[in-house]
Tab-separated table of C-alpha atoms in Angstrom:
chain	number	residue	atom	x	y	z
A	107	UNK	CA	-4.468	18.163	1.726
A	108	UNK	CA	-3.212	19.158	5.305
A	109	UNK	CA	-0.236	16.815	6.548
A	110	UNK	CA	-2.494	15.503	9.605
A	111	UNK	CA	-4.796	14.493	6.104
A	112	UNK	CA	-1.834	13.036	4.330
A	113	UNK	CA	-0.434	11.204	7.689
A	114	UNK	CA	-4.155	9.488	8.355
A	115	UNK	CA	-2.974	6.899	5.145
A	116	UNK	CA	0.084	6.007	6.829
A	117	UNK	CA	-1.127	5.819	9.988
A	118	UNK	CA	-0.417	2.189	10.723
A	119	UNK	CA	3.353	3.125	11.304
A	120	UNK	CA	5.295	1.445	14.262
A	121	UNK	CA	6.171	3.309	17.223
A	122	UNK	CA	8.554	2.597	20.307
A	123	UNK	CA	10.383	4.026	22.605
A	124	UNK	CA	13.449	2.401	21.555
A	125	UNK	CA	13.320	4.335	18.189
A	126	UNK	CA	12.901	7.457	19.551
A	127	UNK	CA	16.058	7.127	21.017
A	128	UNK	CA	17.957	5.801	18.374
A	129	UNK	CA	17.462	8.562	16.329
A	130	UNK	CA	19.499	12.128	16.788
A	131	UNK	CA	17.520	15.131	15.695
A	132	UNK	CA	19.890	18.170	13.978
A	133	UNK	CA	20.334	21.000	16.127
A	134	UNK	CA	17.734	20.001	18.733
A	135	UNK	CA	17.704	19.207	22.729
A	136	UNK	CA	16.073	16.266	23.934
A	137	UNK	CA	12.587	17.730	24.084
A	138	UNK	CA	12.492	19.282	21.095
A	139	UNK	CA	13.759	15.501	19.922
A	140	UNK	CA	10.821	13.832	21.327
A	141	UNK	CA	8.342	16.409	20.865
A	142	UNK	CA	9.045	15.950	17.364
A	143	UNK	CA	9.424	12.017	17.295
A	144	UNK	CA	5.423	12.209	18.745
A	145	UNK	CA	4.202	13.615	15.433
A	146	UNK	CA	2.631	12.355	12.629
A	147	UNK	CA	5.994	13.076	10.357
A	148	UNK	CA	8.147	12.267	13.954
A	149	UNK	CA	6.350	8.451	13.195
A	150	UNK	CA	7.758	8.767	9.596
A	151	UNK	CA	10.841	9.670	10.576
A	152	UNK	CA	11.732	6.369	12.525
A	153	UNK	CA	10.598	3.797	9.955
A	154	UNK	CA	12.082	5.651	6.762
A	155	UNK	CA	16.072	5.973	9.142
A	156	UNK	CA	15.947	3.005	11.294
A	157	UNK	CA	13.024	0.507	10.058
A	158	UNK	CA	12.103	-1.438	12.732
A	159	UNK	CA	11.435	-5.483	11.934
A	160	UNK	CA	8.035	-5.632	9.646
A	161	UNK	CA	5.912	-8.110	10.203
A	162	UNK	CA	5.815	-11.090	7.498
A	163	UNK	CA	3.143	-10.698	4.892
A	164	UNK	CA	2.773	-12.924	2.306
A	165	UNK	CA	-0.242	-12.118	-0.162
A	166	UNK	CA	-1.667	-14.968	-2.412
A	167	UNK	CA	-4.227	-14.136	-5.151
A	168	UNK	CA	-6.061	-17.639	-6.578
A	169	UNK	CA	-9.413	-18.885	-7.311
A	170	UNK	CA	-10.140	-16.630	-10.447
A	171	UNK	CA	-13.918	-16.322	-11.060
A	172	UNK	CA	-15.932	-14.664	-14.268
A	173	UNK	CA	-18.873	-12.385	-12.994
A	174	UNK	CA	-21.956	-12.173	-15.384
A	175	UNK	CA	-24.004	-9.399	-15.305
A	176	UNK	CA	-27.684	-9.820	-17.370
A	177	UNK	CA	-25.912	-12.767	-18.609
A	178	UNK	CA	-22.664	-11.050	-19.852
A	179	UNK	CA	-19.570	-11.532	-18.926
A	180	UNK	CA	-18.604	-8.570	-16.978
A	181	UNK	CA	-15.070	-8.646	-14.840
A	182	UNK	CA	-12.911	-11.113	-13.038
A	183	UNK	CA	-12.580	-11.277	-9.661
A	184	UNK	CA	-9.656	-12.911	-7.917
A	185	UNK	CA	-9.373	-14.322	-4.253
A	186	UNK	CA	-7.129	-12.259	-2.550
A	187	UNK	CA	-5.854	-14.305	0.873
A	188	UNK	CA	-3.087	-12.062	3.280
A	189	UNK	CA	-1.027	-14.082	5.808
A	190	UNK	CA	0.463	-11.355	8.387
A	191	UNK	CA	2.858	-13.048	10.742
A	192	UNK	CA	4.271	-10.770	14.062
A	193	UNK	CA	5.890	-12.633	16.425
A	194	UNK	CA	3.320	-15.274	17.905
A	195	UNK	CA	0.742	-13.537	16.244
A	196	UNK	CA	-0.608	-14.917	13.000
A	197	UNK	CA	-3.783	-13.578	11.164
A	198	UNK	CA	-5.621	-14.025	8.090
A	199	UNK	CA	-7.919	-12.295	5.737
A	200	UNK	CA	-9.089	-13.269	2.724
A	201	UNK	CA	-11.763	-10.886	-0.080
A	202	UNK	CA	-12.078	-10.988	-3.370
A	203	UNK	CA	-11.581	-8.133	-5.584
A	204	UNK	CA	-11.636	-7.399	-9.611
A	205	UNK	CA	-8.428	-5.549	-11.768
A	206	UNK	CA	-10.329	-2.087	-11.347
A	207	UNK	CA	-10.177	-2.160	-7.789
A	208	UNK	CA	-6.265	-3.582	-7.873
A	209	UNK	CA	-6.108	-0.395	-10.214
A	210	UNK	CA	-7.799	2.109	-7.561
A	211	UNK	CA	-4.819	0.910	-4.981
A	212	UNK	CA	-1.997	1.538	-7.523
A	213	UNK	CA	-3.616	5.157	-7.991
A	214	UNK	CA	-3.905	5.628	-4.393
A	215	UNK	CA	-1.069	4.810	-3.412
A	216	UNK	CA	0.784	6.707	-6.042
A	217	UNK	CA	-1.050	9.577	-5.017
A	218	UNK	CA	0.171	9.204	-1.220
A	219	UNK	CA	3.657	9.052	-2.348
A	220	UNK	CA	3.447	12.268	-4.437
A	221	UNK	CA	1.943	13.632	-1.034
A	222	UNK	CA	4.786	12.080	0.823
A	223	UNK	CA	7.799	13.058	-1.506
A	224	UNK	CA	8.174	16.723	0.453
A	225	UNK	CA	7.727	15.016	3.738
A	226	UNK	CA	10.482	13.065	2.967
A	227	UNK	CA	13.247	15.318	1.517
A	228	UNK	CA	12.259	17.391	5.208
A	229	UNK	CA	12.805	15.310	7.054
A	230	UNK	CA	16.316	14.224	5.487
A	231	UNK	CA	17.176	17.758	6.036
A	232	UNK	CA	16.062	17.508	9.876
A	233	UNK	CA	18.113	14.395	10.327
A	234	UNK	CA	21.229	15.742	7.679
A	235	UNK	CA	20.950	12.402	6.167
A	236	UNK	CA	19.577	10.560	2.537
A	237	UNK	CA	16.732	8.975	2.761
A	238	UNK	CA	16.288	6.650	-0.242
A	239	UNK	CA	13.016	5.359	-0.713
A	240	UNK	CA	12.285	3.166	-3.897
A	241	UNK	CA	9.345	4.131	-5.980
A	242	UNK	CA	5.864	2.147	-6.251
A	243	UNK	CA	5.846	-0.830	-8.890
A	244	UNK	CA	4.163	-0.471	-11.683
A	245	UNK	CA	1.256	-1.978	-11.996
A	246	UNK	CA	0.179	-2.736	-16.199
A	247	UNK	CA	-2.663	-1.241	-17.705
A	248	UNK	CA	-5.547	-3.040	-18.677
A	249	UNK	CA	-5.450	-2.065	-21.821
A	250	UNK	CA	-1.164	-3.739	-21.612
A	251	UNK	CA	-3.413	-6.801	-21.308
A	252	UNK	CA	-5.485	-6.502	-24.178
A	253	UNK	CA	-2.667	-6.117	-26.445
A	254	UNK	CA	-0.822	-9.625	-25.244
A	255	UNK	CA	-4.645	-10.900	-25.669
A	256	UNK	CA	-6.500	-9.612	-27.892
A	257	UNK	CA	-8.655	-12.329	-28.530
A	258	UNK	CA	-10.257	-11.126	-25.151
A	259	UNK	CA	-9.782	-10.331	-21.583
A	260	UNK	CA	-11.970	-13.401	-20.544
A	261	UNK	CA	-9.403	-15.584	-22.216
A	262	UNK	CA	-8.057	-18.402	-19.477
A	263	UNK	CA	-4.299	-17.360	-20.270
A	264	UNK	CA	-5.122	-13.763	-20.085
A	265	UNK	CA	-6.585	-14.555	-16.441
A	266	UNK	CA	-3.488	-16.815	-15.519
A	267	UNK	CA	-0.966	-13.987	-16.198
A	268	UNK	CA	-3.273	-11.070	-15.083
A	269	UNK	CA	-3.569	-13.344	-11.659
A	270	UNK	CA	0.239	-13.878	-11.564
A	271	UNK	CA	0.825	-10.421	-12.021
A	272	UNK	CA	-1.357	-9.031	-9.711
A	273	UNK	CA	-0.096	-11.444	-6.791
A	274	UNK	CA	3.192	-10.046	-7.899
A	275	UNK	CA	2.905	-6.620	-7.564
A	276	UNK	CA	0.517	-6.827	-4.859
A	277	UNK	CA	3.782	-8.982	-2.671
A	278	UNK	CA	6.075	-6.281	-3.926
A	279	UNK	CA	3.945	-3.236	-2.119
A	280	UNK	CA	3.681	-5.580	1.096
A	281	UNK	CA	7.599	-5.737	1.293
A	282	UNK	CA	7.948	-1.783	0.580
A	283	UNK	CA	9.520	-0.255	3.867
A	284	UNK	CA	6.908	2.465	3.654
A	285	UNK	CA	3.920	1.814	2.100
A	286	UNK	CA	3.294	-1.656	3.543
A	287	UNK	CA	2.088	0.857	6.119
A	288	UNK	CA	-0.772	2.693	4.163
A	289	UNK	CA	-3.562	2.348	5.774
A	290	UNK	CA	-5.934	2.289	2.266
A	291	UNK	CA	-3.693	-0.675	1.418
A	292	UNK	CA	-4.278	-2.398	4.522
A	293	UNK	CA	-7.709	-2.240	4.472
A	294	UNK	CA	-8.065	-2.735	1.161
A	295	UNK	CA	-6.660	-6.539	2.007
A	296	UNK	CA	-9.005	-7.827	4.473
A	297	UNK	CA	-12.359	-4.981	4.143
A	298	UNK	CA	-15.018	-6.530	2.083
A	299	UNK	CA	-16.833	-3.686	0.805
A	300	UNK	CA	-13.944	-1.970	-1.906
A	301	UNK	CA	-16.590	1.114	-2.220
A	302	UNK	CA	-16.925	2.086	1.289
A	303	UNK	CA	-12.966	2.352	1.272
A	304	UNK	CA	-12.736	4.506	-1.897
A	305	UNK	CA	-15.368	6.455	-0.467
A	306	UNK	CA	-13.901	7.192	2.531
A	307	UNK	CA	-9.971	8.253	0.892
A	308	UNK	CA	-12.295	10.472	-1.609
A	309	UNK	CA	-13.144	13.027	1.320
C-alpha cells in the first residue's frame, strides 16, 4: 500500500495554520517546513506533536435486537447512536450494526496502525522527538463470549455484556488522539450500508 493509500484512512485529520507554525521541522528552512506540513504525513505530524482540541464524541450502543433468518436466530444487532459536539456544532447519527461488523473495525483499524507504525517512528526522527502513541483496545473474541456463555450467544446476559462492551471499546477508539480520525471508523458510525464500506477499504 502506497502512503497516499495508507493516508486516505486518516484523512479526516485537522489542519490550521496555527499548527503549522507551532511545529519546528529538524534541519529545515521555512519552506521546506511548510512544504512538508502540506502532506499527507505533514497532517500527521501536527495531531500526533501538538493535538489540537478534538471534538466531543460520545458513542452509545442500546436497543439490542435478535435477527431471524428462515426463522432462526441468526445475529444481534445493536443501535449504535454518535453524538459529535465542535464548538456550536452538534450532530447525530445513529445505524445499527451486528458483533461481525464491530469485529471488521477492530481489524481495520489494527491494520492501519501496523501501516502507520513506520510513519510514525519518521516522523519522530524529522521532529528529534518521541512520539508515544497508545495501542488499539482490544476488542474480545466472539468465541471470549461463548466461553462466559455457553449456554448460547442469544442468551439476554450474554447480549447485556456483549452491548456494554462494545459501547466500551467503541468510546475508547473515539477518545484515541489518532484514530478517532480514521476515516473507515468514521463512516462506519453514521453509513448505513456496513458492505459498501468494507468494500471500498478492500481495494
Amino acid at each position: 500500500m502506497s502512503k497516499q493509500s495508507l493516508f486516505r484512512r486518516i484523512d479526516g485529520l485537522p489542519s490550521t495554520e496555527a499548527e503549522a507554525e507551532s511545529l519546528s521541522l529538524m534541519g529545515s528552512n521555512e519552506h521546506e517546513q511548510k512544504k512538508f506540513l502540506n502532506t499527507p504525513e505533514g497532517q500527521l505530524a501536527k495531531v500526533l506533536i501538538k493535538p489540537p482540541p478534538a471534538p466531543t464524541m460520545t458513542i452509545h450502543v442500546s436497543d439490542p435486537k435478535i435477527v431471524q433468518v428462515d426463522g432462526v436466530n441468526d445475529h444481534v444487532e445493536y443501535l449504535i447512536k454518535t453524538t459529535k459536539e465542535t464548538g456550536s456544532s452538534h450532530t447525530e447519527s445513529a445505524v445499527y450494526r451486528k458483533y461481525d461488523d464491530v469485529a471488521w473495525l477492530f481489524t481495520h483499524l489494527v491494520e492501519t496502525w501496523d501501516l502507520l507504525y513506520e510513519s510514525i517512528d519518521e516522523i519522530g526522527e524529522k521532529f528529534h522527538t518521541k512520539i508515544s502513541v497508545d495501542p488499539i483496545p482490544e476488542l474480545p473474541s466472539e468465541s471470549f463470549w461463548l466461553t462466559l456463555f455457553p449456554s448460547g450467544r442469544f442468551q439476554s446476559s450474554h447480549i447485556e455484556e456483549q452491548r456494554v462492551q462494545i459501547q466500551k471499546w467503541l468510546n475508547q477508539i473515539a477518545h484515541h488522539k489518532l484514530f478517532r480520525y480514521d476515516q473507515g471508523f468514521q463512516r462506519w458510525l453514521r453509513e448505513s450500508d456496513v458492505q459498501k464500506l468494507i468494500d471500498y477499504f478492500r481495494l
